[in-house]
C-alpha atoms as one frame of an Amber mdcrd trajectory, in Angstrom:
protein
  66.785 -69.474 -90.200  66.318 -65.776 -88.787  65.890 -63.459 -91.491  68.744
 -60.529 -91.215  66.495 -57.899 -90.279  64.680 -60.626 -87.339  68.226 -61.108
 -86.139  69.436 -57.610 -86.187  66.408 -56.801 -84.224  66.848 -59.570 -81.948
  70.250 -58.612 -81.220  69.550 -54.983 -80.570  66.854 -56.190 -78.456  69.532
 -58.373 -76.653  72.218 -55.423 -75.806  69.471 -53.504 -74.027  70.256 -52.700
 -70.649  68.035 -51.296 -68.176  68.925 -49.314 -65.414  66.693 -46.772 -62.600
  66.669 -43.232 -62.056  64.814 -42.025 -58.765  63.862 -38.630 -59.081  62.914
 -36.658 -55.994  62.732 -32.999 -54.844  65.450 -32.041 -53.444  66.368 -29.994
 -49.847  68.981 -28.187 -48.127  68.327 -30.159 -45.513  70.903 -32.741 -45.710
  69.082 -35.262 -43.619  66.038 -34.786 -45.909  68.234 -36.087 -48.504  69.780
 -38.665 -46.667  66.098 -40.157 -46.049  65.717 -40.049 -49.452  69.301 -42.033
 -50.318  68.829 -44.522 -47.918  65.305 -45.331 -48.945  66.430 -46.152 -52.551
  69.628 -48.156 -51.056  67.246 -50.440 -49.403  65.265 -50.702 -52.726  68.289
 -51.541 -54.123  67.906 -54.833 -52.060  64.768 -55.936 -53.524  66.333 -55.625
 -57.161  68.666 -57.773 -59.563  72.235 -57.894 -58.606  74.167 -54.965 -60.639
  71.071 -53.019 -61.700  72.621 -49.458 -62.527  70.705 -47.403 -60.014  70.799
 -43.958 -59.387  68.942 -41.548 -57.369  68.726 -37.470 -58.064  67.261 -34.359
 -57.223  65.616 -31.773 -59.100  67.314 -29.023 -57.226  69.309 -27.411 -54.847
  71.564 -31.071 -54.340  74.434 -29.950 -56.439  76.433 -33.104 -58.252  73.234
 -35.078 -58.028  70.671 -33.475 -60.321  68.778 -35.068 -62.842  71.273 -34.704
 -65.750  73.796 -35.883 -62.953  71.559 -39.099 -62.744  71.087 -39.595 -66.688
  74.928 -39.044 -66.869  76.070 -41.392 -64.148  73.799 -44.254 -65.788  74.426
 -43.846 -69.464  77.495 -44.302 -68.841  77.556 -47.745 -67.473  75.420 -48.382
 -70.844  71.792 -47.848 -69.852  69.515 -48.168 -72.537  66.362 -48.301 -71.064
  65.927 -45.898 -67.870  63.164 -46.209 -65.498  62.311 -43.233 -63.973  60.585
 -43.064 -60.814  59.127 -39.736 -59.709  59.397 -39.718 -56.244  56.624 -37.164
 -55.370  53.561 -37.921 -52.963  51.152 -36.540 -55.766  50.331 -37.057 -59.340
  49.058 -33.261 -58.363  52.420 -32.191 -58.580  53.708 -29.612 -61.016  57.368
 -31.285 -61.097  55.776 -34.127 -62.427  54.669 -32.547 -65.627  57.908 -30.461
 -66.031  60.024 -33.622 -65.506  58.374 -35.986 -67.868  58.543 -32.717 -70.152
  62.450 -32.448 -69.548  62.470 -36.005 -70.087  60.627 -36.357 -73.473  58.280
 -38.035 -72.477  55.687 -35.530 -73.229  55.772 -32.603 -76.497  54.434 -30.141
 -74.195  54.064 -29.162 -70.739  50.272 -28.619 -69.122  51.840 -25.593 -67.150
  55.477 -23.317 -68.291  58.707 -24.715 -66.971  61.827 -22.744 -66.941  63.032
 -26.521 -66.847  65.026 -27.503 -70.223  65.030 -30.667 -71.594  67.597 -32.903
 -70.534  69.964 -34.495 -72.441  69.342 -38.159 -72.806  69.917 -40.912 -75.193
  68.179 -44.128 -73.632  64.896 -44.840 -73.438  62.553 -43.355 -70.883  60.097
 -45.525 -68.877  58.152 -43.041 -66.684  56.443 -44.709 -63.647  54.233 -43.035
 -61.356  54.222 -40.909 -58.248  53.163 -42.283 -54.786  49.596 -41.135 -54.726
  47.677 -43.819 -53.142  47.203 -48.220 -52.203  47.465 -50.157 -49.451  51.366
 -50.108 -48.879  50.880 -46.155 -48.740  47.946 -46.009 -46.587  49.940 -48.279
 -44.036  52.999 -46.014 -44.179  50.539 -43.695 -43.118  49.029 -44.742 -40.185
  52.346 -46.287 -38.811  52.962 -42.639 -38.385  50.622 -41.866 -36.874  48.572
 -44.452 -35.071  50.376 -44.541 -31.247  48.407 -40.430 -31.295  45.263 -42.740
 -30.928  44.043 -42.742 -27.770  39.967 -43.061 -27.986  39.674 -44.658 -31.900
  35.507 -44.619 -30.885  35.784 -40.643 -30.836  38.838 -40.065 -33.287  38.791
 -38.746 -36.862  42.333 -38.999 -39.377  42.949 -35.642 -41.204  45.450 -36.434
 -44.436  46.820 -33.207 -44.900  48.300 -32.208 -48.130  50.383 -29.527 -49.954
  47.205 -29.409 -52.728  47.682 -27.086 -55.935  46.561 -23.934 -57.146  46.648
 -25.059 -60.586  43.490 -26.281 -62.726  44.109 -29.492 -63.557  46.848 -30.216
 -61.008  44.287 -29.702 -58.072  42.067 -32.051 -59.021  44.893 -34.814 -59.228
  46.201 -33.880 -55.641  42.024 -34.287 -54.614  41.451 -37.226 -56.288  44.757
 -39.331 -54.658  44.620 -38.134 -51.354  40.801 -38.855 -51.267  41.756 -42.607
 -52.406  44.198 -42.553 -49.929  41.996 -41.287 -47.443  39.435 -43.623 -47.801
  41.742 -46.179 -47.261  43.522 -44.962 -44.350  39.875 -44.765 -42.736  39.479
 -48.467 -43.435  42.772 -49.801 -42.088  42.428 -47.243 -38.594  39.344 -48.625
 -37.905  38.380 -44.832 -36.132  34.690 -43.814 -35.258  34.856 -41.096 -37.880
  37.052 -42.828 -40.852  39.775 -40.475 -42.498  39.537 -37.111 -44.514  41.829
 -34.583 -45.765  42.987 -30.582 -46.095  45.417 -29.542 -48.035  47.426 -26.237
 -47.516  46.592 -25.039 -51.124  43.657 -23.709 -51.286  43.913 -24.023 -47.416
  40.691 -25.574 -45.673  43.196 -27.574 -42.551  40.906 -24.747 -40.257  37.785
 -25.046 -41.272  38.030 -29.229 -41.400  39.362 -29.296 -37.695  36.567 -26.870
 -36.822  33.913 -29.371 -38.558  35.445 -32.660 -37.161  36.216 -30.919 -33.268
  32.946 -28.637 -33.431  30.406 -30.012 -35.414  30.958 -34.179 -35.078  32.654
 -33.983 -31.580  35.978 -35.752 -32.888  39.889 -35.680 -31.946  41.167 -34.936
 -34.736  44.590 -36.968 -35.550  46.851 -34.645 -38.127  48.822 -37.023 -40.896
  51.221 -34.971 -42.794  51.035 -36.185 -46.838  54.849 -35.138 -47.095  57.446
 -37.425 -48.162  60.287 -36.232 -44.948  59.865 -33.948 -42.730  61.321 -30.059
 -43.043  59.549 -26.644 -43.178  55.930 -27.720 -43.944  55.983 -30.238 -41.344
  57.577 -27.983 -38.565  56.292 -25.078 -39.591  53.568 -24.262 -42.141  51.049
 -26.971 -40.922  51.315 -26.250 -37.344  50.913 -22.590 -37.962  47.694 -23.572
 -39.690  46.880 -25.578 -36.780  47.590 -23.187 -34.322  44.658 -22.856 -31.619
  42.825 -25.937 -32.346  42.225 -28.612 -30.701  44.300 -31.808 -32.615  47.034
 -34.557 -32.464  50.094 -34.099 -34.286  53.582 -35.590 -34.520  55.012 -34.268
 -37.790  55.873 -37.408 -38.444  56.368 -37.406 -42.655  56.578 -40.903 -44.518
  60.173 -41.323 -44.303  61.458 -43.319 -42.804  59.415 -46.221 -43.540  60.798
 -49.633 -45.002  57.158 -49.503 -46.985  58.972 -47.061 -48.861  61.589 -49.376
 -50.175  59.129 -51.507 -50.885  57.032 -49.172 -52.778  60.228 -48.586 -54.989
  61.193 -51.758 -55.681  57.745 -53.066 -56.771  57.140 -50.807 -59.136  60.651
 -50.999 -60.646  60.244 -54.999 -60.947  56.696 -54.556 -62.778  57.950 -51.866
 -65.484  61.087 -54.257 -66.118  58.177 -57.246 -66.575  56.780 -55.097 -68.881
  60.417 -54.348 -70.726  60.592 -58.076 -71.596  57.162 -59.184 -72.714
């Protein structure tokens, strides 16, 4: 026989219910957003029938911010909320302040004017995009048609980088990973590298791929849809050198569903061992 604190456990353990929360950015833009919504519908797909799912923004999306999202699944009884931060960097400063707002940390590495949300379930905080193989694919799918020579050709990542301590060095150290493997899976003459646009080298790495190794450089935006930094800032950075670009960002791209849905299946594995 169960003891009566074994069963009481067992039964609370029973009447948990998890649910998702996918947390991105945010944009005027509404077909930013609508990238955004229709990439988690088609995660959606991959996932158990009637798993409370909701995606939010962090701002400017009124009636679909984060407490929005916490709201809107708590209230279908979600006990145990995944969170997936749907940011192309661990580098990011929204991480930190979300997983602040969250609870999931004490104390944020850099000041928020972000409050802490109010939220009752328990928080499962997954991981940006960052790097691996489904990314680096997503990547050069973009990309890869602006190949024309791949014995002469050179892949520049190009990020939105950090001018925080700390934060930089987490924006380096994924995009370099991803980088590297980008460079494998092209297959160019002069592998992949990256810029970011804080602090901004894009000029001076064009200059050293064009000038000093005799390389087309191919321009992949690190941006997860396209809107000002794709139309705007990076080709202002870009302007007068020689390069390939499309401003193609990583949505759409049914690796991004994919992405999603993988990582939501191997946190709930980890809910039930």
């Amino acid at each position: 026989m169960v003891p009566d604190a074994g069963r009481e456990a067992l039964q609370a353990e029973l009447s948990r219910k998890p649910g998702v929360l996918v947390i991105s950015h945010g944009s005027p833009d509404e077909h930013w957003v609508a990238l955004v919504e229709a990439a988690v519908s088609e995660a959606a797909g991959d996932l158990p029938a009637g798993l409370p799912l909701a995606c939010a923004f962090l701002e400017t999306v009124e009636g679909r911010l984060i407490q929005d999202g916490i709201d809107r699944l708590e209230s279908q009884g979600v006990t145990d909320m995944i969170v997936i931060p749907l940011f192309v960097s661990s580098g990011s400063t929204h991480i930190d302040e979300i997983a602040y707002a969250l609870g999931v940390k004490d104390t944020p590495e850099k000041e928020t004017d972000l409050e802490r949300f109010r939220v009752s379930a328990r928080v499962f905080f997954g991981d940006p995009i960052d790097e691996g193989p489904l990314v680096a694919k997503m990547v050069w799918d973009k990309v890869k048609r602006l190949s024309l020579q791949p014995e002469r050709e050179v892949l520049l990542l190009v990020g939105h980088g950090s001018g925080h301590p700390g934060f930089l060095q987490r924006w380096e150290r994924g995009i370099a990973s991803l980088a590297a493997q980008c460079g494998e899976l092209a297959g160019l003459a002069g592998g992949a590298d990256y810029a970011l646009l804080n602090p901004d080298n894009i000029r001076s790495k064009v200059q050293y791929w064009s000038e000093q190794r005799g390389m087309d450089v191919i321009i992949a935006p690190l941006f997860l849809s396209a809107g000002y930094f794709t139309k705007v800032t990076i080709p202002s950075r870009l302007e007068g050198l020689p390069h390939r670009y499309s401003g193609d960002a990583l949505l759409p791209h049914p690796l991004a569903a994919r992405w999603m849905s993988q990582q939501i299946l191997n946190i709930m594995g980890s809910l039930t061992c």
